[in-house]
Amino acid sequence: MKRDERQLDLPLNASPKLRVINGLGQKREEPLTDRDAVARVLIEAGADLLLRRISPERAETIERDVDEVLDLFDRVDANPLLRPVLQKKLDALEALVRETRDKRRVRRQGR
């Protein structure tokens, strides 16, 4: 069965109208550059845990790392000299997320 790769687009203006756009069928993996992107990692991990695609231990590790990174964002606001520490933690979290997604893909393909 051929996959339908179209997506819905909901403009956020005064007259919301749905329109279909062509997508690539894959979720875009965004770099972790701000608080929102980091928060989405936590949401993704929660969904993966609920769907039993990751272990509780991995979800807990992700949650701990996300909390640490969000705390660092606040500390960097007060002390910009901590920016390299934040970047190092963001890189580590991104590596953990990438590894988690890769393991999830491998498991899904093995079914």
PDB file of N, CA and C in Angstrom:
ATOM      1  N   MET A   1       0.844  -1.173   0.000  1.00  0.00           N
ATOM      2  CA  MET A   1       0.000   0.000   0.000  1.00  0.00           C
ATOM      3  C   MET A   1       0.894   1.243   0.000  1.00  0.00           C
ATOM      4  N   LYS A   2       0.649   2.167  -0.879  1.00  0.00           N
ATOM      5  CA  LYS A   2       1.441   3.375  -1.007  1.00  0.00           C
ATOM      6  C   LYS A   2       1.095   4.336   0.123  1.00  0.00           C
ATOM      7  N   ARG A   3       2.163   4.910   0.755  1.00  0.00           N
ATOM      8  CA  ARG A   3       1.954   5.868   1.833  1.00  0.00           C
ATOM      9  C   ARG A   3       1.565   7.225   1.281  1.00  0.00           C
ATOM     10  N   ASP A   4       0.609   7.834   1.918  1.00  0.00           N
ATOM     11  CA  ASP A   4       0.204   9.184   1.563  1.00  0.00           C
ATOM     12  C   ASP A   4       1.095  10.134   2.352  1.00  0.00           C
ATOM     13  N   GLU A   5       1.947  10.871   1.675  1.00  0.00           N
ATOM     14  CA  GLU A   5       2.903  11.741   2.343  1.00  0.00           C
ATOM     15  C   GLU A   5       2.424  13.180   2.438  1.00  0.00           C
ATOM     16  N   ARG A   6       1.162  13.416   2.124  1.00  0.00           N
ATOM     17  CA  ARG A   6       0.629  14.766   2.259  1.00  0.00           C
ATOM     18  C   ARG A   6       0.409  15.082   3.731  1.00  0.00           C
ATOM     19  N   GLN A   7       0.464  16.364   4.062  1.00  0.00           N
ATOM     20  CA  GLN A   7       0.269  16.814   5.434  1.00  0.00           C
ATOM     21  C   GLN A   7      -0.735  17.952   5.444  1.00  0.00           C
ATOM     22  N   LEU A   8      -1.339  18.179   6.604  1.00  0.00           N
ATOM     23  CA  LEU A   8      -2.254  19.311   6.753  1.00  0.00           C
ATOM     24  C   LEU A   8      -1.486  20.521   7.255  1.00  0.00           C
ATOM     25  N   ASP A   9      -1.846  21.676   6.758  1.00  0.00           N
ATOM     26  CA  ASP A   9      -1.246  22.929   7.181  1.00  0.00           C
ATOM     27  C   ASP A   9      -2.359  23.804   7.723  1.00  0.00           C
ATOM     28  N   LEU A  10      -2.209  24.251   8.972  1.00  0.00           N
ATOM     29  CA  LEU A  10      -3.204  25.116   9.594  1.00  0.00           C
ATOM     30  C   LEU A  10      -2.577  26.482   9.828  1.00  0.00           C
ATOM     31  N   PRO A  11      -2.852  27.440   8.942  1.00  0.00           N
ATOM     32  CA  PRO A  11      -2.294  28.783   9.132  1.00  0.00           C
ATOM     33  C   PRO A  11      -2.864  29.418  10.397  1.00  0.00           C
ATOM     34  N   LEU A  12      -2.041  30.160  11.095  1.00  0.00           N
ATOM     35  CA  LEU A  12      -2.481  30.790  12.347  1.00  0.00           C
ATOM     36  C   LEU A  12      -2.813  32.264  12.116  1.00  0.00           C
ATOM     37  N   ASN A  13      -3.730  32.501  11.196  1.00  0.00           N
ATOM     38  CA  ASN A  13      -4.166  33.874  10.952  1.00  0.00           C
ATOM     39  C   ASN A  13      -5.654  33.996  11.258  1.00  0.00           C
ATOM     40  N   ALA A  14      -6.241  35.106  10.899  1.00  0.00           N
ATOM     41  CA  ALA A  14      -7.629  35.396  11.273  1.00  0.00           C
ATOM     42  C   ALA A  14      -8.631  34.401  10.701  1.00  0.00           C
ATOM     43  N   SER A  15      -8.379  33.892   9.534  1.00  0.00           N
ATOM     44  CA  SER A  15      -9.333  32.951   8.942  1.00  0.00           C
ATOM     45  C   SER A  15      -8.654  31.593   8.742  1.00  0.00           C
ATOM     46  N   PRO A  16      -8.702  30.753   9.773  1.00  0.00           N
ATOM     47  CA  PRO A  16      -8.012  29.470   9.658  1.00  0.00           C
ATOM     48  C   PRO A  16      -8.673  28.553   8.632  1.00  0.00           C
ATOM     49  N   LYS A  17      -7.891  28.165   7.644  1.00  0.00           N
ATOM     50  CA  LYS A  17      -8.347  27.225   6.637  1.00  0.00           C
ATOM     51  C   LYS A  17      -7.300  26.135   6.520  1.00  0.00           C
ATOM     52  N   LEU A  18      -7.752  24.924   6.441  1.00  0.00           N
ATOM     53  CA  LEU A  18      -6.831  23.813   6.258  1.00  0.00           C
ATOM     54  C   LEU A  18      -6.500  23.651   4.784  1.00  0.00           C
ATOM     55  N   ARG A  19      -5.264  23.328   4.527  1.00  0.00           N
ATOM     56  CA  ARG A  19      -4.884  22.996   3.167  1.00  0.00           C
ATOM     57  C   ARG A  19      -3.893  21.849   3.230  1.00  0.00           C
ATOM     58  N   VAL A  20      -3.856  21.047   2.205  1.00  0.00           N
ATOM     59  CA  VAL A  20      -2.961  19.903   2.145  1.00  0.00           C
ATOM     60  C   VAL A  20      -1.667  20.323   1.463  1.00  0.00           C
ATOM     61  N   ILE A  21      -0.542  19.968   2.086  1.00  0.00           N
ATOM     62  CA  ILE A  21       0.763  20.228   1.490  1.00  0.00           C
ATOM     63  C   ILE A  21       1.494  18.914   1.338  1.00  0.00           C
ATOM     64  N   ASN A  22       2.400  18.852   0.394  1.00  0.00           N
ATOM     65  CA  ASN A  22       3.191  17.636   0.224  1.00  0.00           C
ATOM     66  C   ASN A  22       4.311  17.613   1.249  1.00  0.00           C
ATOM     67  N   GLY A  23       4.435  16.512   1.952  1.00  0.00           N
ATOM     68  CA  GLY A  23       5.495  16.335   2.939  1.00  0.00           C
ATOM     69  C   GLY A  23       6.413  15.217   2.511  1.00  0.00           C
ATOM     70  N   LEU A  24       7.413  14.969   3.298  1.00  0.00           N
ATOM     71  CA  LEU A  24       8.362  13.912   2.972  1.00  0.00           C
ATOM     72  C   LEU A  24       8.081  12.625   3.729  1.00  0.00           C
ATOM     73  N   GLY A  25       7.063  12.630   4.562  1.00  0.00           N
ATOM     74  CA  GLY A  25       6.723  11.430   5.302  1.00  0.00           C
ATOM     75  C   GLY A  25       7.608  11.184   6.509  1.00  0.00           C
ATOM     76  N   GLN A  26       8.513  12.086   6.794  1.00  0.00           N
ATOM     77  CA  GLN A  26       9.414  11.945   7.932  1.00  0.00           C
ATOM     78  C   GLN A  26       9.314  13.177   8.816  1.00  0.00           C
ATOM     79  N   LYS A  27       9.437  12.956  10.107  1.00  0.00           N
ATOM     80  CA  LYS A  27       9.475  14.071  11.039  1.00  0.00           C
ATOM     81  C   LYS A  27      10.820  14.774  10.893  1.00  0.00           C
ATOM     82  N   ARG A  28      10.781  16.077  10.869  1.00  0.00           N
ATOM     83  CA  ARG A  28      12.011  16.862  10.760  1.00  0.00           C
ATOM     84  C   ARG A  28      12.722  16.827  12.106  1.00  0.00           C
ATOM     85  N   GLU A  29      13.992  16.490  12.095  1.00  0.00           N
ATOM     86  CA  GLU A  29      14.770  16.462  13.328  1.00  0.00           C
ATOM     87  C   GLU A  29      15.500  17.793  13.458  1.00  0.00           C
ATOM     88  N   GLU A  30      15.074  18.575  14.428  1.00  0.00           N
ATOM     89  CA  GLU A  30      15.615  19.911  14.590  1.00  0.00           C
ATOM     90  C   GLU A  30      16.790  19.908  15.560  1.00  0.00           C
ATOM     91  N   PRO A  31      17.721  20.818  15.370  1.00  0.00           N
ATOM     92  CA  PRO A  31      18.832  20.928  16.323  1.00  0.00           C
ATOM     93  C   PRO A  31      18.329  21.496  17.643  1.00  0.00           C
ATOM     94  N   LEU A  32      18.988  21.130  18.707  1.00  0.00           N
ATOM     95  CA  LEU A  32      18.608  21.613  20.033  1.00  0.00           C
ATOM     96  C   LEU A  32      19.301  22.952  20.278  1.00  0.00           C
ATOM     97  N   THR A  33      18.602  24.027  19.951  1.00  0.00           N
ATOM     98  CA  THR A  33      19.199  25.345  20.075  1.00  0.00           C
ATOM     99  C   THR A  33      18.459  26.254  21.048  1.00  0.00           C
ATOM    100  N   ASP A  34      17.269  25.840  21.468  1.00  0.00           N
ATOM    101  CA  ASP A  34      16.511  26.695  22.387  1.00  0.00           C
ATOM    102  C   ASP A  34      15.691  25.847  23.355  1.00  0.00           C
ATOM    103  N   ARG A  35      15.070  26.516  24.296  1.00  0.00           N
ATOM    104  CA  ARG A  35      14.287  25.823  25.325  1.00  0.00           C
ATOM    105  C   ARG A  35      13.138  25.001  24.721  1.00  0.00           C
ATOM    106  N   ASP A  36      12.483  25.550  23.711  1.00  0.00           N
ATOM    107  CA  ASP A  36      11.350  24.853  23.103  1.00  0.00           C
ATOM    108  C   ASP A  36      11.773  23.526  22.487  1.00  0.00           C
ATOM    109  N   ALA A  37      12.878  23.524  21.777  1.00  0.00           N
ATOM    110  CA  ALA A  37      13.363  22.288  21.155  1.00  0.00           C
ATOM    111  C   ALA A  37      13.716  21.261  22.222  1.00  0.00           C
ATOM    112  N   VAL A  38      14.307  21.711  23.317  1.00  0.00           N
ATOM    113  CA  VAL A  38      14.666  20.807  24.414  1.00  0.00           C
ATOM    114  C   VAL A  38      13.399  20.262  25.076  1.00  0.00           C
ATOM    115  N   ALA A  39      12.394  21.104  25.251  1.00  0.00           N
ATOM    116  CA  ALA A  39      11.132  20.643  25.843  1.00  0.00           C
ATOM    117  C   ALA A  39      10.466  19.601  24.944  1.00  0.00           C
ATOM    118  N   ARG A  40      10.571  19.774  23.631  1.00  0.00           N
ATOM    119  CA  ARG A  40       9.984  18.776  22.714  1.00  0.00           C
ATOM    120  C   ARG A  40      10.675  17.418  22.836  1.00  0.00           C
ATOM    121  N   VAL A  41      11.954  17.429  23.196  1.00  0.00           N
ATOM    122  CA  VAL A  41      12.664  16.164  23.437  1.00  0.00           C
ATOM    123  C   VAL A  41      12.009  15.425  24.591  1.00  0.00           C
ATOM    124  N   LEU A  42      11.666  16.153  25.632  1.00  0.00           N
ATOM    125  CA  LEU A  42      11.016  15.534  26.791  1.00  0.00           C
ATOM    126  C   LEU A  42       9.654  14.968  26.415  1.00  0.00           C
ATOM    127  N   ILE A  43       8.902  15.693  25.616  1.00  0.00           N
ATOM    128  CA  ILE A  43       7.590  15.216  25.167  1.00  0.00           C
ATOM    129  C   ILE A  43       7.745  13.964  24.313  1.00  0.00           C
ATOM    130  N   GLU A  44       8.729  13.971  23.413  1.00  0.00           N
ATOM    131  CA  GLU A  44       8.980  12.801  22.568  1.00  0.00           C
ATOM    132  C   GLU A  44       9.356  11.588  23.409  1.00  0.00           C
ATOM    133  N   ALA A  45      10.191  11.800  24.418  1.00  0.00           N
ATOM    134  CA  ALA A  45      10.594  10.692  25.292  1.00  0.00           C
ATOM    135  C   ALA A  45       9.392  10.152  26.067  1.00  0.00           C
ATOM    136  N   GLY A  46       8.517  11.054  26.524  1.00  0.00           N
ATOM    137  CA  GLY A  46       7.314  10.605  27.229  1.00  0.00           C
ATOM    138  C   GLY A  46       6.415   9.772  26.337  1.00  0.00           C
ATOM    139  N   ALA A  47       6.251  10.199  25.097  1.00  0.00           N
ATOM    140  CA  ALA A  47       5.432   9.436  24.150  1.00  0.00           C
ATOM    141  C   ALA A  47       6.074   8.084  23.863  1.00  0.00           C
ATOM    142  N   ASP A  48       7.380   8.079  23.667  1.00  0.00           N
ATOM    143  CA  ASP A  48       8.088   6.819  23.407  1.00  0.00           C
ATOM    144  C   ASP A  48       7.964   5.867  24.592  1.00  0.00           C
ATOM    145  N   LEU A  49       8.026   6.414  25.794  1.00  0.00           N
ATOM    146  CA  LEU A  49       7.883   5.574  26.984  1.00  0.00           C
ATOM    147  C   LEU A  49       6.479   4.983  27.054  1.00  0.00           C
ATOM    148  N   LEU A  50       5.462   5.814  26.816  1.00  0.00           N
ATOM    149  CA  LEU A  50       4.082   5.322  26.849  1.00  0.00           C
ATOM    150  C   LEU A  50       3.826   4.247  25.794  1.00  0.00           C
ATOM    151  N   LEU A  51       4.467   4.407  24.643  1.00  0.00           N
ATOM    152  CA  LEU A  51       4.301   3.432  23.556  1.00  0.00           C
ATOM    153  C   LEU A  51       5.275   2.269  23.673  1.00  0.00           C
ATOM    154  N   ARG A  52       6.041   2.259  24.757  1.00  0.00           N
ATOM    155  CA  ARG A  52       7.017   1.199  25.054  1.00  0.00           C
ATOM    156  C   ARG A  52       8.086   1.065  23.966  1.00  0.00           C
ATOM    157  N   ARG A  53       8.451   2.214  23.378  1.00  0.00           N
ATOM    158  CA  ARG A  53       9.526   2.203  22.383  1.00  0.00           C
ATOM    159  C   ARG A  53      10.879   2.454  23.022  1.00  0.00           C
ATOM    160  N   ILE A  54      10.874   2.966  24.261  1.00  0.00           N
ATOM    161  CA  ILE A  54      12.115   3.135  25.019  1.00  0.00           C
ATOM    162  C   ILE A  54      11.883   2.630  26.438  1.00  0.00           C
ATOM    163  N   SER A  55      12.973   2.322  27.115  1.00  0.00           N
ATOM    164  CA  SER A  55      12.876   1.803  28.478  1.00  0.00           C
ATOM    165  C   SER A  55      12.639   2.943  29.469  1.00  0.00           C
ATOM    166  N   PRO A  56      12.096   2.615  30.632  1.00  0.00           N
ATOM    167  CA  PRO A  56      11.933   3.638  31.670  1.00  0.00           C
ATOM    168  C   PRO A  56      13.275   4.258  32.074  1.00  0.00           C
ATOM    169  N   GLU A  57      14.328   3.461  32.048  1.00  0.00           N
ATOM    170  CA  GLU A  57      15.654   3.971  32.404  1.00  0.00           C
ATOM    171  C   GLU A  57      16.127   5.030  31.405  1.00  0.00           C
ATOM    172  N   ARG A  58      15.929   4.764  30.109  1.00  0.00           N
ATOM    173  CA  ARG A  58      16.344   5.726  29.091  1.00  0.00           C
ATOM    174  C   ARG A  58      15.493   6.995  29.198  1.00  0.00           C
ATOM    175  N   ALA A  59      14.197   6.836  29.409  1.00  0.00           N
ATOM    176  CA  ALA A  59      13.325   8.003  29.564  1.00  0.00           C
ATOM    177  C   ALA A  59      13.750   8.842  30.772  1.00  0.00           C
ATOM    178  N   GLU A  60      14.130   8.173  31.847  1.00  0.00           N
ATOM    179  CA  GLU A  60      14.577   8.880  33.048  1.00  0.00           C
ATOM    180  C   GLU A  60      15.890   9.624  32.783  1.00  0.00           C
ATOM    181  N   THR A  61      16.784   9.005  32.037  1.00  0.00           N
ATOM    182  CA  THR A  61      18.047   9.663  31.681  1.00  0.00           C
ATOM    183  C   THR A  61      17.780  10.904  30.840  1.00  0.00           C
ATOM    184  N   ILE A  62      16.888  10.777  29.871  1.00  0.00           N
ATOM    185  CA  ILE A  62      16.540  11.925  29.031  1.00  0.00           C
ATOM    186  C   ILE A  62      15.912  13.021  29.873  1.00  0.00           C
ATOM    187  N   GLU A  63      14.999  12.652  30.759  1.00  0.00           N
ATOM    188  CA  GLU A  63      14.340  13.642  31.611  1.00  0.00           C
ATOM    189  C   GLU A  63      15.357  14.376  32.481  1.00  0.00           C
ATOM    190  N   ARG A  64      16.280  13.638  33.067  1.00  0.00           N
ATOM    191  CA  ARG A  64      17.305  14.248  33.917  1.00  0.00           C
ATOM    192  C   ARG A  64      18.166  15.229  33.109  1.00  0.00           C
ATOM    193  N   ASP A  65      18.578  14.799  31.901  1.00  0.00           N
ATOM    194  CA  ASP A  65      19.405  15.657  31.056  1.00  0.00           C
ATOM    195  C   ASP A  65      18.646  16.896  30.588  1.00  0.00           C
ATOM    196  N   VAL A  66      17.371  16.738  30.253  1.00  0.00           N
ATOM    197  CA  VAL A  66      16.553  17.884  29.841  1.00  0.00           C
ATOM    198  C   VAL A  66      16.428  18.876  30.990  1.00  0.00           C
ATOM    199  N   ASP A  67      16.162  18.378  32.188  1.00  0.00           N
ATOM    200  CA  ASP A  67      16.063  19.270  33.356  1.00  0.00           C
ATOM    201  C   ASP A  67      17.357  20.047  33.564  1.00  0.00           C
ATOM    202  N   GLU A  68      18.475  19.351  33.412  1.00  0.00           N
ATOM    203  CA  GLU A  68      19.779  19.998  33.595  1.00  0.00           C
ATOM    204  C   GLU A  68      20.011  21.085  32.530  1.00  0.00           C
ATOM    205  N   VAL A  69      19.656  20.774  31.282  1.00  0.00           N
ATOM    206  CA  VAL A  69      19.843  21.740  30.198  1.00  0.00           C
ATOM    207  C   VAL A  69      18.929  22.949  30.389  1.00  0.00           C
ATOM    208  N   LEU A  70      17.672  22.723  30.764  1.00  0.00           N
ATOM    209  CA  LEU A  70      16.760  23.848  30.990  1.00  0.00           C
ATOM    210  C   LEU A  70      17.245  24.736  32.137  1.00  0.00           C
ATOM    211  N   ASP A  71      17.782  24.116  33.175  1.00  0.00           N
ATOM    212  CA  ASP A  71      18.363  24.880  34.274  1.00  0.00           C
ATOM    213  C   ASP A  71      19.550  25.706  33.774  1.00  0.00           C
ATOM    214  N   LEU A  72      20.372  25.105  32.927  1.00  0.00           N
ATOM    215  CA  LEU A  72      21.526  25.825  32.376  1.00  0.00           C
ATOM    216  C   LEU A  72      21.103  27.008  31.508  1.00  0.00           C
ATOM    217  N   PHE A  73      20.012  26.856  30.750  1.00  0.00           N
ATOM    218  CA  PHE A  73      19.508  27.992  29.972  1.00  0.00           C
ATOM    219  C   PHE A  73      19.236  29.176  30.904  1.00  0.00           C
ATOM    220  N   ASP A  74      18.602  28.912  32.046  1.00  0.00           N
ATOM    221  CA  ASP A  74      18.312  29.978  33.003  1.00  0.00           C
ATOM    222  C   ASP A  74      19.599  30.573  33.570  1.00  0.00           C
ATOM    223  N   ARG A  75      20.562  29.723  33.873  1.00  0.00           N
ATOM    224  CA  ARG A  75      21.824  30.203  34.427  1.00  0.00           C
ATOM    225  C   ARG A  75      22.612  31.011  33.402  1.00  0.00           C
ATOM    226  N   VAL A  76      22.534  30.640  32.132  1.00  0.00           N
ATOM    227  CA  VAL A  76      23.234  31.380  31.075  1.00  0.00           C
ATOM    228  C   VAL A  76      22.626  32.771  30.922  1.00  0.00           C
ATOM    229  N   ASP A  77      21.318  32.879  31.113  1.00  0.00           N
ATOM    230  CA  ASP A  77      20.677  34.195  31.052  1.00  0.00           C
ATOM    231  C   ASP A  77      21.306  35.144  32.078  1.00  0.00           C
ATOM    232  N   ALA A  78      21.630  34.607  33.258  1.00  0.00           N
ATOM    233  CA  ALA A  78      22.218  35.425  34.316  1.00  0.00           C
ATOM    234  C   ALA A  78      23.733  35.560  34.173  1.00  0.00           C
ATOM    235  N   ASN A  79      24.371  34.541  33.560  1.00  0.00           N
ATOM    236  CA  ASN A  79      25.824  34.545  33.444  1.00  0.00           C
ATOM    237  C   ASN A  79      26.226  33.971  32.080  1.00  0.00           C
ATOM    238  N   PRO A  80      26.360  34.802  31.060  1.00  0.00           N
ATOM    239  CA  PRO A  80      26.674  34.341  29.705  1.00  0.00           C
ATOM    240  C   PRO A  80      27.991  33.556  29.590  1.00  0.00           C
ATOM    241  N   LEU A  81      28.851  33.650  30.592  1.00  0.00           N
ATOM    242  CA  LEU A  81      30.107  32.893  30.550  1.00  0.00           C
ATOM    243  C   LEU A  81      29.871  31.383  30.630  1.00  0.00           C
ATOM    244  N   LEU A  82      28.671  30.984  31.051  1.00  0.00           N
ATOM    245  CA  LEU A  82      28.338  29.559  31.139  1.00  0.00           C
ATOM    246  C   LEU A  82      27.880  28.983  29.794  1.00  0.00           C
ATOM    247  N   ARG A  83      27.835  29.797  28.760  1.00  0.00           N
ATOM    248  CA  ARG A  83      27.364  29.349  27.437  1.00  0.00           C
ATOM    249  C   ARG A  83      28.108  28.102  26.930  1.00  0.00           C
ATOM    250  N   PRO A  84      29.449  28.007  27.075  1.00  0.00           N
ATOM    251  CA  PRO A  84      30.139  26.788  26.618  1.00  0.00           C
ATOM    252  C   PRO A  84      29.693  25.524  27.371  1.00  0.00           C
ATOM    253  N   VAL A  85      29.387  25.684  28.646  1.00  0.00           N
ATOM    254  CA  VAL A  85      28.895  24.543  29.428  1.00  0.00           C
ATOM    255  C   VAL A  85      27.533  24.111  28.891  1.00  0.00           C
ATOM    256  N   LEU A  86      26.672  25.080  28.625  1.00  0.00           N
ATOM    257  CA  LEU A  86      25.358  24.782  28.053  1.00  0.00           C
ATOM    258  C   LEU A  86      25.501  24.090  26.708  1.00  0.00           C
ATOM    259  N   GLN A  87      26.378  24.594  25.856  1.00  0.00           N
ATOM    260  CA  GLN A  87      26.552  23.995  24.537  1.00  0.00           C
ATOM    261  C   GLN A  87      27.032  22.551  24.630  1.00  0.00           C
ATOM    262  N   LYS A  88      27.926  22.289  25.566  1.00  0.00           N
ATOM    263  CA  LYS A  88      28.427  20.919  25.771  1.00  0.00           C
ATOM    264  C   LYS A  88      27.279  19.994  26.191  1.00  0.00           C
ATOM    265  N   LYS A  89      26.439  20.465  27.090  1.00  0.00           N
ATOM    266  CA  LYS A  89      25.297  19.661  27.544  1.00  0.00           C
ATOM    267  C   LYS A  89      24.265  19.483  26.426  1.00  0.00           C
ATOM    268  N   LEU A  90      24.052  20.528  25.620  1.00  0.00           N
ATOM    269  CA  LEU A  90      23.136  20.408  24.479  1.00  0.00           C
ATOM    270  C   LEU A  90      23.648  19.364  23.486  1.00  0.00           C
ATOM    271  N   ASP A  91      24.945  19.383  23.228  1.00  0.00           N
ATOM    272  CA  ASP A  91      25.538  18.402  22.309  1.00  0.00           C
ATOM    273  C   ASP A  91      25.375  16.983  22.844  1.00  0.00           C
ATOM    274  N   ALA A  92      25.581  16.817  24.146  1.00  0.00           N
ATOM    275  CA  ALA A  92      25.430  15.494  24.757  1.00  0.00           C
ATOM    276  C   ALA A  92      23.978  15.027  24.692  1.00  0.00           C
ATOM    277  N   LEU A  93      23.033  15.924  24.961  1.00  0.00           N
ATOM    278  CA  LEU A  93      21.613  15.571  24.888  1.00  0.00           C
ATOM    279  C   LEU A  93      21.230  15.225  23.456  1.00  0.00           C
ATOM    280  N   GLU A  94      21.721  15.990  22.501  1.00  0.00           N
ATOM    281  CA  GLU A  94      21.424  15.710  21.102  1.00  0.00           C
ATOM    282  C   GLU A  94      21.960  14.339  20.695  1.00  0.00           C
ATOM    283  N   ALA A  95      23.146  13.982  21.171  1.00  0.00           N
ATOM    284  CA  ALA A  95      23.716  12.662  20.884  1.00  0.00           C
ATOM    285  C   ALA A  95      22.861  11.556  21.494  1.00  0.00           C
ATOM    286  N   LEU A  96      22.392  11.765  22.721  1.00  0.00           N
ATOM    287  CA  LEU A  96      21.533  10.782  23.384  1.00  0.00           C
ATOM    288  C   LEU A  96      20.216  10.612  22.622  1.00  0.00           C
ATOM    289  N   VAL A  97      19.631  11.711  22.187  1.00  0.00           N
ATOM    290  CA  VAL A  97      18.370  11.661  21.441  1.00  0.00           C
ATOM    291  C   VAL A  97      18.584  10.950  20.102  1.00  0.00           C
ATOM    292  N   ARG A  98      19.671  11.266  19.416  1.00  0.00           N
ATOM    293  CA  ARG A  98      19.971  10.630  18.131  1.00  0.00           C
ATOM    294  C   ARG A  98      20.145   9.117  18.309  1.00  0.00           C
ATOM    295  N   GLU A  99      20.872   8.730  19.357  1.00  0.00           N
ATOM    296  CA  GLU A  99      21.074   7.308  19.647  1.00  0.00           C
ATOM    297  C   GLU A  99      19.742   6.622  19.949  1.00  0.00           C
ATOM    298  N   THR A 100      18.887   7.295  20.714  1.00  0.00           N
ATOM    299  CA  THR A 100      17.571   6.742  21.051  1.00  0.00           C
ATOM    300  C   THR A 100      16.731   6.547  19.795  1.00  0.00           C
ATOM    301  N   ARG A 101      16.728   7.540  18.921  1.00  0.00           N
ATOM    302  CA  ARG A 101      15.955   7.437  17.678  1.00  0.00           C
ATOM    303  C   ARG A 101      16.503   6.335  16.779  1.00  0.00           C
ATOM    304  N   ASP A 102      17.821   6.211  16.709  1.00  0.00           N
ATOM    305  CA  ASP A 102      18.427   5.163  15.887  1.00  0.00           C
ATOM    306  C   ASP A 102      18.050   3.771  16.400  1.00  0.00           C
ATOM    307  N   LYS A 103      18.105   3.591  17.716  1.00  0.00           N
ATOM    308  CA  LYS A 103      17.723   2.293  18.301  1.00  0.00           C
ATOM    309  C   LYS A 103      16.255   1.990  18.034  1.00  0.00           C
ATOM    310  N   ARG A 104      15.432   3.033  18.125  1.00  0.00           N
ATOM    311  CA  ARG A 104      14.000   2.866  17.881  1.00  0.00           C
ATOM    312  C   ARG A 104      13.758   2.444  16.436  1.00  0.00           C
ATOM    313  N   ARG A 105      14.469   3.067  15.495  1.00  0.00           N
ATOM    314  CA  ARG A 105      14.332   2.724  14.071  1.00  0.00           C
ATOM    315  C   ARG A 105      14.769   1.280  13.804  1.00  0.00           C
ATOM    316  N   VAL A 106      15.875   0.891  14.396  1.00  0.00           N
ATOM    317  CA  VAL A 106      16.397  -0.468  14.201  1.00  0.00           C
ATOM    318  C   VAL A 106      15.387  -1.480  14.728  1.00  0.00           C
ATOM    319  N   ARG A 107      14.829  -1.203  15.891  1.00  0.00           N
ATOM    320  CA  ARG A 107      13.834  -2.106  16.471  1.00  0.00           C
ATOM    321  C   ARG A 107      12.599  -2.206  15.593  1.00  0.00           C
ATOM    322  N   ARG A 108      12.174  -1.056  15.041  1.00  0.00           N
ATOM    323  CA  ARG A 108      10.986  -1.027  14.191  1.00  0.00           C
ATOM    324  C   ARG A 108      11.227  -1.798  12.885  1.00  0.00           C
ATOM    325  N   GLN A 109      12.414  -1.683  12.319  1.00  0.00           N
ATOM    326  CA  GLN A 109      12.724  -2.368  11.069  1.00  0.00           C
ATOM    327  C   GLN A 109      12.861  -3.866  11.285  1.00  0.00           C
ATOM    328  N   GLY A 110      13.215  -4.278  12.502  1.00  0.00           N
ATOM    329  CA  GLY A 110      13.391  -5.695  12.785  1.00  0.00           C
ATOM    330  C   GLY A 110      12.104  -6.438  12.980  1.00  0.00           C
ATOM    331  N   ARG A 111      11.006  -5.729  13.038  1.00  0.00           N
ATOM    332  CA  ARG A 111       9.703  -6.386  13.257  1.00  0.00           C
ATOM    333  C   ARG A 111       9.213  -7.084  12.041  1.00  0.00           C
TER     334      ARG A 111
END
